[in-house]
PDB file of C-alpha atoms and ligand atoms in Angstrom:
ATOM      1  CA  UNK A   1       5.023  22.483  15.322  1.00 78.00           C
ATOM      2  CA  UNK A   2       3.088  23.208  12.149  1.00 80.00           C
ATOM      3  CA  UNK A   3      -0.726  23.149  12.046  1.00 89.00           C
ATOM      4  CA  UNK A   4      -0.621  22.435   8.346  1.00 98.00           C
ATOM      5  CA  UNK A   5      -2.193  19.178   7.168  1.00 98.00           C
ATOM      6  CA  UNK A   6       0.176  16.623   5.679  1.00 98.00           C
ATOM      7  CA  UNK A   7      -0.079  13.767   3.178  1.00 99.00           C
ATOM      8  CA  UNK A   8       2.556  11.115   2.408  1.00 99.00           C
ATOM      9  CA  UNK A   9       2.683   8.824  -0.638  1.00 99.00           C
ATOM     10  CA  UNK A  10       5.138   5.915  -0.616  1.00 99.00           C
ATOM     11  CA  UNK A  11       7.039   4.928  -3.769  1.00 98.00           C
ATOM     12  CA  UNK A  12       6.046   8.118  -5.553  1.00 99.00           C
ATOM     13  CA  UNK A  13       9.032   8.961  -7.750  1.00 99.00           C
ATOM     14  CA  UNK A  14       7.249   7.409 -10.757  1.00 98.00           C
ATOM     15  CA  UNK A  15       4.167   5.565 -11.961  1.00 98.00           C
ATOM     16  CA  UNK A  16       0.893   5.657 -10.054  1.00 99.00           C
ATOM     17  CA  UNK A  17       2.539   7.083  -6.920  1.00 99.00           C
ATOM     18  CA  UNK A  18       3.803  10.122  -8.821  1.00 99.00           C
ATOM     19  CA  UNK A  19       0.328  10.630 -10.310  1.00 99.00           C
ATOM     20  CA  UNK A  20      -1.217  10.387  -6.812  1.00 99.00           C
ATOM     21  CA  UNK A  21       1.169  13.110  -5.607  1.00 99.00           C
ATOM     22  CA  UNK A  22       0.266  15.239  -8.662  1.00 99.00           C
ATOM     23  CA  UNK A  23      -3.450  14.949  -7.886  1.00 99.00           C
ATOM     24  CA  UNK A  24      -2.991  15.563  -4.162  1.00 99.00           C
ATOM     25  CA  UNK A  25      -0.901  18.673  -4.885  1.00 99.00           C
ATOM     26  CA  UNK A  26      -3.936  19.985  -6.788  1.00 98.00           C
ATOM     27  CA  UNK A  27      -6.644  18.870  -4.342  1.00 98.00           C
ATOM     28  CA  UNK A  28      -5.269  18.326  -0.821  1.00 98.00           C
ATOM     29  CA  UNK A  29      -5.277  21.410   1.409  1.00 98.00           C
ATOM     30  CA  UNK A  30      -1.834  20.912   2.944  1.00 98.00           C
ATOM     31  CA  UNK A  31       1.726  19.690   2.412  1.00 98.00           C
ATOM     32  CA  UNK A  32       2.180  16.681   0.115  1.00 99.00           C
ATOM     33  CA  UNK A  33       5.294  14.526   0.456  1.00 99.00           C
ATOM     34  CA  UNK A  34       6.650  12.713  -2.561  1.00 99.00           C
ATOM     35  CA  UNK A  35       8.836   9.946  -1.156  1.00 99.00           C
ATOM     36  CA  UNK A  36      11.401   7.724  -2.827  1.00 99.00           C
ATOM     37  CA  UNK A  37      13.963   5.207  -1.655  1.00 98.00           C
ATOM     38  CA  UNK A  38      16.487   6.945  -3.918  1.00 98.00           C
ATOM     39  CA  UNK A  39      16.870  10.690  -3.208  1.00 98.00           C
ATOM     40  CA  UNK A  40      18.141  11.361  -6.755  1.00 98.00           C
ATOM     41  CA  UNK A  41      15.075   9.778  -8.388  1.00 98.00           C
ATOM     42  CA  UNK A  42      12.864  11.502  -5.821  1.00 98.00           C
ATOM     43  CA  UNK A  43      14.297  14.975  -6.426  1.00 98.00           C
ATOM     44  CA  UNK A  44      14.019  14.479 -10.198  1.00 98.00           C
ATOM     45  CA  UNK A  45      10.324  13.656  -9.766  1.00 99.00           C
ATOM     46  CA  UNK A  46       9.823  16.726  -7.542  1.00 99.00           C
ATOM     47  CA  UNK A  47      11.477  18.840 -10.258  1.00 98.00           C
ATOM     48  CA  UNK A  48       9.120  17.316 -12.865  1.00 98.00           C
ATOM     49  CA  UNK A  49       6.059  18.328 -10.838  1.00 99.00           C
ATOM     50  CA  UNK A  50       7.547  21.770 -10.187  1.00 98.00           C
ATOM     51  CA  UNK A  51       7.734  22.191 -13.970  1.00 98.00           C
ATOM     52  CA  UNK A  52       3.963  21.633 -13.924  1.00 98.00           C
ATOM     53  CA  UNK A  53       3.587  24.454 -11.380  1.00 98.00           C
ATOM     54  CA  UNK A  54       3.066  22.124  -8.385  1.00 99.00           C
ATOM     55  CA  UNK A  55       4.880  22.240  -5.041  1.00 98.00           C
ATOM     56  CA  UNK A  56       5.416  18.760  -3.589  1.00 99.00           C
ATOM     57  CA  UNK A  57       7.879  18.321  -0.730  1.00 98.00           C
ATOM     58  CA  UNK A  58      10.360  15.457  -0.548  1.00 99.00           C
ATOM     59  CA  UNK A  59      11.388  12.913   2.070  1.00 99.00           C
ATOM     60  CA  UNK A  60      13.463   9.786   1.597  1.00 99.00           C
ATOM     61  CA  UNK A  61      11.611   6.521   2.331  1.00 99.00           C
ATOM     62  CA  UNK A  62      12.653   2.941   1.635  1.00 99.00           C
ATOM     63  CA  UNK A  63       9.867   0.719   2.928  1.00 99.00           C
ATOM     64  CA  UNK A  64      12.304  -2.214   3.142  1.00 98.00           C
ATOM     65  CA  UNK A  65      14.388  -0.276   5.669  1.00 98.00           C
ATOM     66  CA  UNK A  66      13.001   0.134   9.195  1.00 98.00           C
ATOM     67  CA  UNK A  67      15.466   2.939   9.966  1.00 98.00           C
ATOM     68  CA  UNK A  68      14.249   4.886   6.951  1.00 99.00           C
ATOM     69  CA  UNK A  69      10.596   4.401   7.992  1.00 99.00           C
ATOM     70  CA  UNK A  70      11.387   5.519  11.541  1.00 99.00           C
ATOM     71  CA  UNK A  71      13.274   8.595  10.323  1.00 99.00           C
ATOM     72  CA  UNK A  72      10.144   9.649   8.402  1.00 99.00           C
ATOM     73  CA  UNK A  73       7.984   8.886  11.440  1.00 99.00           C
ATOM     74  CA  UNK A  74      10.150  11.075  13.689  1.00 98.00           C
ATOM     75  CA  UNK A  75      10.205  13.872  11.108  1.00 98.00           C
ATOM     76  CA  UNK A  76       6.382  13.863  10.791  1.00 98.00           C
ATOM     77  CA  UNK A  77       5.916  13.725  14.543  1.00 98.00           C
ATOM     78  CA  UNK A  78       8.223  16.648  15.116  1.00 98.00           C
ATOM     79  CA  UNK A  79       7.202  18.877  12.201  1.00 97.00           C
ATOM     80  CA  UNK A  80       3.445  18.167  12.029  1.00 98.00           C
ATOM     81  CA  UNK A  81       2.586  16.313  15.248  1.00 97.00           C
ATOM     82  CA  UNK A  82       1.130  13.502  13.126  1.00 98.00           C
ATOM     83  CA  UNK A  83      -0.203  12.658   9.692  1.00 98.00           C
ATOM     84  CA  UNK A  84      -3.506  13.280   7.856  1.00 98.00           C
ATOM     85  CA  UNK A  85      -3.207  11.126   4.718  1.00 99.00           C
ATOM     86  CA  UNK A  86      -1.067   8.041   4.105  1.00 99.00           C
ATOM     87  CA  UNK A  87      -1.028   6.300   0.728  1.00 99.00           C
ATOM     88  CA  UNK A  88       0.893   3.014   0.788  1.00 99.00           C
ATOM     89  CA  UNK A  89       1.625   2.776  -2.918  1.00 99.00           C
ATOM     90  CA  UNK A  90       5.189   1.404  -3.109  1.00 99.00           C
ATOM     91  CA  UNK A  91       5.339  -2.061  -4.586  1.00 99.00           C
ATOM     92  CA  UNK A  92       7.266  -4.385  -6.861  1.00 98.00           C
ATOM     93  CA  UNK A  93       6.466  -7.150  -9.327  1.00 98.00           C
ATOM     94  CA  UNK A  94       8.726  -9.516 -11.231  1.00 98.00           C
ATOM     95  CA  UNK A  95       8.034  -9.606 -14.954  1.00 97.00           C
ATOM     96  CA  UNK A  96       6.157 -12.692 -16.181  1.00 93.00           C
ATOM     97  CA  UNK A  97       9.188 -14.019 -18.072  1.00 94.00           C
ATOM     98  CA  UNK A  98      11.727 -13.325 -15.309  1.00 97.00           C
ATOM     99  CA  UNK A  99      13.818 -16.446 -14.737  1.00 97.00           C
ATOM    100  CA  UNK A 100      14.611 -15.717 -11.074  1.00 98.00           C
ATOM    101  CA  UNK A 101      13.706 -18.889  -9.088  1.00 98.00           C
ATOM    102  CA  UNK A 102      10.124 -18.717  -7.821  1.00 98.00           C
ATOM    103  CA  UNK A 103      11.174 -19.038  -4.170  1.00 98.00           C
ATOM    104  CA  UNK A 104      13.421 -15.975  -4.538  1.00 98.00           C
ATOM    105  CA  UNK A 105      10.642 -14.054  -6.277  1.00 98.00           C
ATOM    106  CA  UNK A 106       8.316 -15.000  -3.414  1.00 98.00           C
ATOM    107  CA  UNK A 107      10.730 -13.832  -0.713  1.00 98.00           C
ATOM    108  CA  UNK A 108      11.623 -10.555  -2.448  1.00 99.00           C
ATOM    109  CA  UNK A 109       8.028  -9.704  -3.428  1.00 99.00           C
ATOM    110  CA  UNK A 110       6.592 -10.456   0.011  1.00 98.00           C
ATOM    111  CA  UNK A 111       9.408  -8.519   1.678  1.00 98.00           C
ATOM    112  CA  UNK A 112       8.420  -5.239   0.030  1.00 99.00           C
ATOM    113  CA  UNK A 113       4.742  -5.557  -0.822  1.00 99.00           C
ATOM    114  CA  UNK A 114       3.572  -7.156   2.410  1.00 99.00           C
ATOM    115  CA  UNK A 115       6.215  -6.829   5.134  1.00 99.00           C
ATOM    116  CA  UNK A 116       7.422  -3.374   4.014  1.00 99.00           C
ATOM    117  CA  UNK A 117       3.873  -2.026   3.803  1.00 99.00           C
ATOM    118  CA  UNK A 118       3.094  -3.581   7.177  1.00 99.00           C
ATOM    119  CA  UNK A 119       6.158  -1.940   8.748  1.00 99.00           C
ATOM    120  CA  UNK A 120       5.123   1.470   7.382  1.00 99.00           C
ATOM    121  CA  UNK A 121       1.672   0.952   8.911  1.00 98.00           C
ATOM    122  CA  UNK A 122       3.100  -0.176  12.245  1.00 98.00           C
ATOM    123  CA  UNK A 123       5.191   2.998  12.484  1.00 98.00           C
ATOM    124  CA  UNK A 124       2.860   5.560  10.903  1.00 98.00           C
ATOM    125  CA  UNK A 125      -0.700   4.491  11.795  1.00 98.00           C
ATOM    126  CA  UNK A 126      -0.259   5.585  15.434  1.00 98.00           C
ATOM    127  CA  UNK A 127       0.485   9.065  14.016  1.00 98.00           C
ATOM    128  CA  UNK A 128      -2.782   9.326  12.084  1.00 98.00           C
ATOM    129  CA  UNK A 129      -4.790  12.355  13.186  1.00 98.00           C
ATOM    130  CA  UNK A 130      -8.583  12.343  13.624  1.00 98.00           C
ATOM    131  CA  UNK A 131     -10.360  12.196  10.230  1.00 98.00           C
ATOM    132  CA  UNK A 132      -7.157  10.736   8.763  1.00 98.00           C
ATOM    133  CA  UNK A 133      -7.326   8.676   5.562  1.00 99.00           C
ATOM    134  CA  UNK A 134      -5.184   5.610   4.818  1.00 99.00           C
ATOM    135  CA  UNK A 135      -5.072   3.978   1.387  1.00 99.00           C
ATOM    136  CA  UNK A 136      -3.243   0.699   0.803  1.00 99.00           C
ATOM    137  CA  UNK A 137      -2.683   0.113  -2.911  1.00 99.00           C
ATOM    138  CA  UNK A 138      -3.425  -3.566  -3.509  1.00 98.00           C
ATOM    139  CA  UNK A 139      -4.639  -5.097  -6.778  1.00 98.00           C
ATOM    140  CA  UNK A 140      -7.554  -7.002  -8.321  1.00 98.00           C
ATOM    141  CA  UNK A 141      -4.922  -9.730  -8.565  1.00 98.00           C
ATOM    142  CA  UNK A 142      -5.435 -10.153  -4.798  1.00 98.00           C
ATOM    143  CA  UNK A 143      -9.028 -11.252  -5.516  1.00 98.00           C
ATOM    144  CA  UNK A 144      -8.088 -13.644  -8.291  1.00 98.00           C
ATOM    145  CA  UNK A 145      -5.235 -15.061  -6.185  1.00 98.00           C
ATOM    146  CA  UNK A 146      -7.679 -15.523  -3.292  1.00 98.00           C
ATOM    147  CA  UNK A 147      -9.865 -17.565  -5.645  1.00 98.00           C
ATOM    148  CA  UNK A 148      -6.803 -19.726  -6.399  1.00 98.00           C
ATOM    149  CA  UNK A 149      -6.226 -20.567  -2.711  1.00 98.00           C
ATOM    150  CA  UNK A 150      -7.462 -23.745  -1.020  1.00 98.00           C
ATOM    151  CA  UNK A 151     -10.839 -23.488   0.746  1.00 98.00           C
ATOM    152  CA  UNK A 152      -9.000 -23.558   4.070  1.00 98.00           C
ATOM    153  CA  UNK A 153      -6.781 -20.594   3.137  1.00 98.00           C
ATOM    154  CA  UNK A 154      -9.715 -18.688   1.624  1.00 98.00           C
ATOM    155  CA  UNK A 155     -11.613 -19.084   4.866  1.00 98.00           C
ATOM    156  CA  UNK A 156      -8.656 -17.700   6.839  1.00 98.00           C
ATOM    157  CA  UNK A 157      -8.182 -14.733   4.489  1.00 98.00           C
ATOM    158  CA  UNK A 158     -11.886 -13.885   4.615  1.00 98.00           C
ATOM    159  CA  UNK A 159     -12.112 -14.295   8.390  1.00 98.00           C
ATOM    160  CA  UNK A 160     -13.311 -11.325  10.443  1.00 98.00           C
ATOM    161  CA  UNK A 161     -11.189 -12.423  13.383  1.00 98.00           C
ATOM    162  CA  UNK A 162      -7.797 -13.145  11.779  1.00 98.00           C
ATOM    163  CA  UNK A 163      -5.055 -11.185  13.573  1.00 98.00           C
ATOM    164  CA  UNK A 164      -2.147  -9.318  12.015  1.00 98.00           C
ATOM    165  CA  UNK A 165       0.259 -11.861  13.554  1.00 98.00           C
ATOM    166  CA  UNK A 166      -1.682 -14.780  12.050  1.00 98.00           C
ATOM    167  CA  UNK A 167      -1.644 -13.050   8.656  1.00 99.00           C
ATOM    168  CA  UNK A 168       2.112 -12.387   8.876  1.00 99.00           C
ATOM    169  CA  UNK A 169       2.655 -16.057   9.813  1.00 99.00           C
ATOM    170  CA  UNK A 170       0.696 -17.164   6.753  1.00 99.00           C
ATOM    171  CA  UNK A 171       2.724 -14.827   4.500  1.00 99.00           C
ATOM    172  CA  UNK A 172       5.947 -16.262   5.978  1.00 99.00           C
ATOM    173  CA  UNK A 173       4.603 -19.783   5.496  1.00 99.00           C
ATOM    174  CA  UNK A 174       3.990 -19.068   1.798  1.00 99.00           C
ATOM    175  CA  UNK A 175       7.654 -18.049   1.362  1.00 98.00           C
ATOM    176  CA  UNK A 176       8.851 -21.122   3.283  1.00 98.00           C
ATOM    177  CA  UNK A 177       6.539 -23.395   1.263  1.00 98.00           C
ATOM    178  CA  UNK A 178       7.958 -22.022  -2.028  1.00 98.00           C
ATOM    179  CA  UNK A 179      11.484 -22.825  -0.789  1.00 98.00           C
ATOM    180  CA  UNK A 180      10.430 -26.437  -0.189  1.00 98.00           C
ATOM    181  CA  UNK A 181       8.471 -26.382  -3.457  1.00 98.00           C
ATOM    182  CA  UNK A 182       5.323 -27.496  -1.625  1.00 98.00           C
ATOM    183  CA  UNK A 183       3.355 -24.256  -1.958  1.00 98.00           C
ATOM    184  CA  UNK A 184       0.792 -25.650  -4.407  1.00 98.00           C
ATOM    185  CA  UNK A 185       0.321 -28.779  -2.317  1.00 98.00           C
ATOM    186  CA  UNK A 186      -0.210 -26.473   0.679  1.00 98.00           C
ATOM    187  CA  UNK A 187      -3.042 -24.703  -1.115  1.00 98.00           C
ATOM    188  CA  UNK A 188      -1.287 -21.571  -2.438  1.00 98.00           C
ATOM    189  CA  UNK A 189      -1.753 -20.135  -5.917  1.00 98.00           C
ATOM    190  CA  UNK A 190       1.314 -19.944  -8.168  1.00 96.00           C
ATOM    191  CA  UNK A 191       1.703 -16.157  -7.913  1.00 98.00           C
ATOM    192  CA  UNK A 192       4.016 -14.389  -5.490  1.00 98.00           C
ATOM    193  CA  UNK A 193       2.642 -10.966  -6.434  1.00 98.00           C
ATOM    194  CA  UNK A 194      -0.921 -12.226  -5.970  1.00 98.00           C
ATOM    195  CA  UNK A 195      -0.185 -13.640  -2.508  1.00 98.00           C
ATOM    196  CA  UNK A 196       1.614 -10.410  -1.499  1.00 99.00           C
ATOM    197  CA  UNK A 197      -1.475  -8.423  -2.502  1.00 98.00           C
ATOM    198  CA  UNK A 198      -3.789 -10.842  -0.634  1.00 98.00           C
ATOM    199  CA  UNK A 199      -1.617  -9.841   2.303  1.00 99.00           C
ATOM    200  CA  UNK A 200      -2.153  -6.116   1.626  1.00 99.00           C
ATOM    201  CA  UNK A 201      -5.943  -6.467   1.278  1.00 98.00           C
ATOM    202  CA  UNK A 202      -6.328  -8.647   4.378  1.00 99.00           C
ATOM    203  CA  UNK A 203      -3.968  -6.380   6.356  1.00 99.00           C
ATOM    204  CA  UNK A 204      -6.240  -3.463   5.470  1.00 99.00           C
ATOM    205  CA  UNK A 205      -9.329  -5.310   6.694  1.00 98.00           C
ATOM    206  CA  UNK A 206      -7.557  -6.106   9.984  1.00 98.00           C
ATOM    207  CA  UNK A 207      -6.284  -2.551  10.459  1.00 98.00           C
ATOM    208  CA  UNK A 208      -9.740  -1.072   9.811  1.00 98.00           C
ATOM    209  CA  UNK A 209     -11.184  -3.450  12.406  1.00 98.00           C
ATOM    210  CA  UNK A 210      -8.539  -2.376  14.947  1.00 98.00           C
ATOM    211  CA  UNK A 211      -9.331   1.290  14.258  1.00 98.00           C
ATOM    212  CA  UNK A 212     -13.009   0.516  14.961  1.00 98.00           C
ATOM    213  CA  UNK A 213     -12.058  -1.177  18.218  1.00 98.00           C
ATOM    214  CA  UNK A 214      -9.480   1.293  19.479  1.00 98.00           C
ATOM    215  CA  UNK A 215     -10.062   4.682  17.842  1.00 97.00           C
ATOM    216  CA  UNK A 216     -13.725   4.729  16.832  1.00 93.00           C
ATOM    217  CA  UNK A 217     -14.178   8.389  17.785  1.00 96.00           C
ATOM    218  CA  UNK A 218     -11.332   9.509  15.522  1.00 98.00           C
ATOM    219  CA  UNK A 219     -13.268   8.868  12.279  1.00 98.00           C
ATOM    220  CA  UNK A 220     -10.199   7.517  10.478  1.00 98.00           C
ATOM    221  CA  UNK A 221     -11.054   5.680   7.240  1.00 98.00           C
ATOM    222  CA  UNK A 222      -8.693   2.982   5.923  1.00 98.00           C
ATOM    223  CA  UNK A 223      -9.169   1.010   2.709  1.00 99.00           C
ATOM    224  CA  UNK A 224      -7.369  -1.168   0.189  1.00 99.00           C
ATOM    225  CA  UNK A 225      -7.818  -0.472  -3.505  1.00 99.00           C
ATOM    226  CA  UNK A 226      -6.931  -1.449  -7.041  1.00 98.00           C
ATOM    227  CA  UNK A 227      -5.818   1.392  -9.321  1.00 98.00           C
ATOM    228  CA  UNK A 228      -6.794  -0.571 -12.443  1.00 98.00           C
ATOM    229  CA  UNK A 229      -4.439  -1.716 -15.187  1.00 98.00           C
ATOM    230  CA  UNK A 230      -2.097   1.225 -15.551  1.00 98.00           C
ATOM    231  CA  UNK A 231       0.665   2.105 -18.041  1.00 98.00           C
ATOM    232  CA  UNK A 232       3.738   2.149 -15.778  1.00 98.00           C
ATOM    233  CA  UNK A 233       7.119   0.431 -15.710  1.00 98.00           C
ATOM    234  CA  UNK A 234       5.393  -2.328 -13.736  1.00 98.00           C
ATOM    235  CA  UNK A 235       2.485  -3.059 -16.090  1.00 98.00           C
ATOM    236  CA  UNK A 236       3.936  -1.919 -19.430  1.00 97.00           C
ATOM    237  CA  UNK A 237       2.650   0.217 -22.297  1.00 98.00           C
ATOM    238  CA  UNK A 238      -0.344  -1.972 -23.260  1.00 98.00           C
ATOM    239  CA  UNK A 239      -2.238  -1.270 -20.023  1.00 98.00           C
ATOM    240  CA  UNK A 240      -5.539   0.564 -20.435  1.00 98.00           C
ATOM    241  CA  UNK A 241      -5.237   3.458 -17.955  1.00 98.00           C
ATOM    242  CA  UNK A 242      -2.839   6.395 -17.819  1.00 98.00           C
ATOM    243  CA  UNK A 243      -1.076   6.921 -14.466  1.00 99.00           C
ATOM    244  CA  UNK A 244      -3.379   9.907 -13.755  1.00 99.00           C
ATOM    245  CA  UNK A 245      -6.427   7.679 -14.356  1.00 99.00           C
ATOM    246  CA  UNK A 246      -4.856   5.004 -12.135  1.00 99.00           C
ATOM    247  CA  UNK A 247      -4.519   7.595  -9.372  1.00 99.00           C
ATOM    248  CA  UNK A 248      -8.255   8.369  -9.352  1.00 99.00           C
ATOM    249  CA  UNK A 249      -9.462   5.648  -6.958  1.00 99.00           C
ATOM    250  CA  UNK A 250      -6.539   5.990  -4.485  1.00 99.00           C
ATOM    251  CA  UNK A 251      -7.018   9.790  -4.465  1.00 99.00           C
ATOM    252  CA  UNK A 252     -10.791   9.439  -4.025  1.00 99.00           C
ATOM    253  CA  UNK A 253     -10.116   7.288  -0.921  1.00 99.00           C
ATOM    254  CA  UNK A 254      -7.397   9.655   0.341  1.00 99.00           C
ATOM    255  CA  UNK A 255      -9.776  12.621   0.128  1.00 99.00           C
ATOM    256  CA  UNK A 256     -13.002  11.094   1.480  1.00 98.00           C
ATOM    257  CA  UNK A 257     -14.805  14.051   3.101  1.00 98.00           C
ATOM    258  CA  UNK A 258     -14.767  14.505   6.871  1.00 97.00           C
ATOM    259  CA  UNK A 259     -18.480  13.634   7.201  1.00 97.00           C
ATOM    260  CA  UNK A 260     -18.026  10.281   5.387  1.00 98.00           C
ATOM    261  CA  UNK A 261     -18.165   7.117   7.484  1.00 97.00           C
ATOM    262  CA  UNK A 262     -17.635   4.738   4.557  1.00 98.00           C
ATOM    263  CA  UNK A 263     -15.997   3.033   2.790  1.00 98.00           C
ATOM    264  CA  UNK A 264     -13.855   1.667   5.598  1.00 98.00           C
ATOM    265  CA  UNK A 265     -12.002  -1.670   5.679  1.00 98.00           C
ATOM    266  CA  UNK A 266     -13.072  -2.345   2.097  1.00 98.00           C
ATOM    267  CA  UNK A 267     -11.422  -3.366  -1.146  1.00 98.00           C
ATOM    268  CA  UNK A 268     -12.268  -0.640  -3.661  1.00 98.00           C
ATOM    269  CA  UNK A 269     -11.872  -0.615  -7.446  1.00 98.00           C
ATOM    270  CA  UNK A 270     -13.158   2.097  -9.800  1.00 98.00           C
ATOM    271  CA  UNK A 271     -14.398   3.943  -6.688  1.00 98.00           C
ATOM    272  CA  UNK A 272     -16.696   0.985  -5.985  1.00 98.00           C
ATOM    273  CA  UNK A 273     -16.552  -1.456  -3.072  1.00 98.00           C
ATOM    274  CA  UNK A 274     -15.824  -4.978  -4.320  1.00 98.00           C
ATOM    275  CA  UNK A 275     -16.757  -8.203  -2.525  1.00 98.00           C
ATOM    276  CA  UNK A 276     -13.837 -10.002  -0.849  1.00 98.00           C
TER     277      UNK A 276
HETATM  278  P1  NAP B   1       6.101   1.315 -10.743  1.00 50.85           P
HETATM  279  O1  NAP B   1       5.960   2.289 -11.862  1.00 50.85           O
HETATM  280  O2  NAP B   1       7.057   0.188 -10.864  1.00 50.85           O
HETATM  281  O3  NAP B   1       6.401   2.166  -9.422  1.00 50.85           O
HETATM  282  C1  NAP B   1       6.622   1.521  -8.205  1.00 50.85           C
HETATM  283  C2  NAP B   1       7.112   2.541  -7.215  1.00 50.85           C
HETATM  284  O4  NAP B   1       7.358   1.871  -5.954  1.00 50.85           O
HETATM  285  C3  NAP B   1       8.451   3.176  -7.635  1.00 50.85           C
HETATM  286  O5  NAP B   1       8.472   4.511  -7.227  1.00 50.85           O
HETATM  287  C4  NAP B   1       9.455   2.348  -6.851  1.00 50.85           C
HETATM  288  O6  NAP B   1      10.682   3.026  -6.615  1.00 50.85           O
HETATM  289  C5  NAP B   1       8.667   2.181  -5.559  1.00 50.85           C
HETATM  290  N1  NAP B   1       9.260   1.171  -4.683  1.00 50.85           N
HETATM  291  C6  NAP B   1       9.539  -0.128  -4.927  1.00 50.85           C
HETATM  292  N2  NAP B   1      10.122  -0.690  -3.862  1.00 50.85           N
HETATM  293  C7  NAP B   1      10.222   0.283  -2.914  1.00 50.85           C
HETATM  294  C8  NAP B   1      10.752   0.330  -1.603  1.00 50.85           C
HETATM  295  N3  NAP B   1      11.317  -0.733  -1.027  1.00 50.85           N
HETATM  296  N4  NAP B   1      10.672   1.497  -0.916  1.00 50.85           N
HETATM  297  C9  NAP B   1      10.108   2.580  -1.477  1.00 50.85           C
HETATM  298  N5  NAP B   1       9.625   2.612  -2.731  1.00 50.85           N
HETATM  299  C10 NAP B   1       9.678   1.463  -3.429  1.00 50.85           C
HETATM  300  O7  NAP B   1       4.694   0.617 -10.417  1.00 50.85           O
HETATM  301  P2  NAP B   1       3.187   1.186 -10.450  1.00 50.85           P
HETATM  302  O8  NAP B   1       2.490   0.494 -11.541  1.00 50.85           O
HETATM  303  O9  NAP B   1       3.172   2.659 -10.357  1.00 50.85           O
HETATM  304  O10 NAP B   1       2.643   0.548  -9.093  1.00 50.85           O
HETATM  305  C11 NAP B   1       2.278   1.303  -7.951  1.00 50.85           C
HETATM  306  C12 NAP B   1       1.419   0.422  -7.057  1.00 50.85           C
HETATM  307  O11 NAP B   1       0.235   0.038  -7.750  1.00 50.85           O
HETATM  308  C13 NAP B   1       2.093  -0.886  -6.656  1.00 50.85           C
HETATM  309  O12 NAP B   1       1.770  -1.206  -5.315  1.00 50.85           O
HETATM  310  C14 NAP B   1       1.477  -1.904  -7.605  1.00 50.85           C
HETATM  311  O13 NAP B   1       1.545  -3.211  -7.096  1.00 50.85           O
HETATM  312  C15 NAP B   1       0.074  -1.372  -7.705  1.00 50.85           C
HETATM  313  N6  NAP B   1      -0.680  -1.800  -8.895  1.00 50.85           N
HETATM  314  C16 NAP B   1      -0.278  -1.449 -10.132  1.00 50.85           C
HETATM  315  C17 NAP B   1      -1.031  -1.832 -11.234  1.00 50.85           C
HETATM  316  C18 NAP B   1      -0.657  -1.439 -12.641  1.00 50.85           C
HETATM  317  O14 NAP B   1      -1.371  -1.848 -13.586  1.00 50.85           O
HETATM  318  N7  NAP B   1       0.391  -0.664 -12.847  1.00 50.85           N
HETATM  319  C19 NAP B   1      -2.191  -2.613 -11.054  1.00 50.85           C
HETATM  320  C20 NAP B   1      -2.566  -2.960  -9.763  1.00 50.85           C
HETATM  321  C21 NAP B   1      -1.815  -2.534  -8.681  1.00 50.85           C
HETATM  322  P3  NAP B   1      11.981   2.813  -7.559  1.00 50.85           P
HETATM  323  O15 NAP B   1      11.833   3.751  -8.710  1.00 50.85           O
HETATM  324  O16 NAP B   1      13.099   3.180  -6.622  1.00 50.85           O
HETATM  325  O17 NAP B   1      12.007   1.368  -7.976  1.00 50.85           O
END
């Protein structure tokens, strides 16, 4: 088993994920895994970074596929005996003018952004080594969507005692409510992406709390963040930040020094903790 430190970035064949891998290759003292659901796209991205003189490694990972997540888990366990840095970056968003029925958009978006990210955490968080760093890429849209929820939902999403199961039930309820076209009556905002990112931010708060309860002595720091508005296939060419600029906050959280005890369980934007 290797003693080398290891970092994994999900959905990193393009966009912000690729830029996070680029930065980690320059700054992280260990192996950096670029992962992609499609090996062809992943290898092409590895080749692009190699052209820049960097040496990322590759592993397949589709966060919608439990077998794929478990194959990565087993590989990391066997080769490294665990994991030092996990960046949950993979995500999807329907374009504003997409005509796919809202209920379908809700199901598909929640499946990847919330349930896929949650499954990666379920399988990989137990592998995190002491002083490990976990970054869940959420969005400022999670904050604005929270503001669009009913008072009752807001209270639940801000609760310091909500469990992961309760959160997952609420995310499932949102999808079911969109199918019955009662989601607005039930207090949800009209944004599937926004609700999925509420899920990612609240999941991060819950996971940080569990780390405090169960692994306090391991000094693991886990946070959600917003990369900003970034020029990628998701956000388009008018966005204000380059992918490398969008990577700055996630990389800052991934590389928090070993003597840091904060931020932890926070929502961070521009390297600054934001109120939730
Ligand atoms: P992007 O360019 O569309 O890249 C998304 C990445 O996620 C791609 O590599 C994509 O792979 C991957 N992905 C999607 N579904 C996946 C799955 N099931 N398994 C594994 N990988 C999957 O988007 P981006 O702008 O870089 O976004 C990265 C993250 O930042 C997302 O979580 C997004 O919500 C968040 N974010 C972005 C912005 C922004 O302004 N861009 C703002 C706030 C938050 P494929 O190439 O195979 O599709």
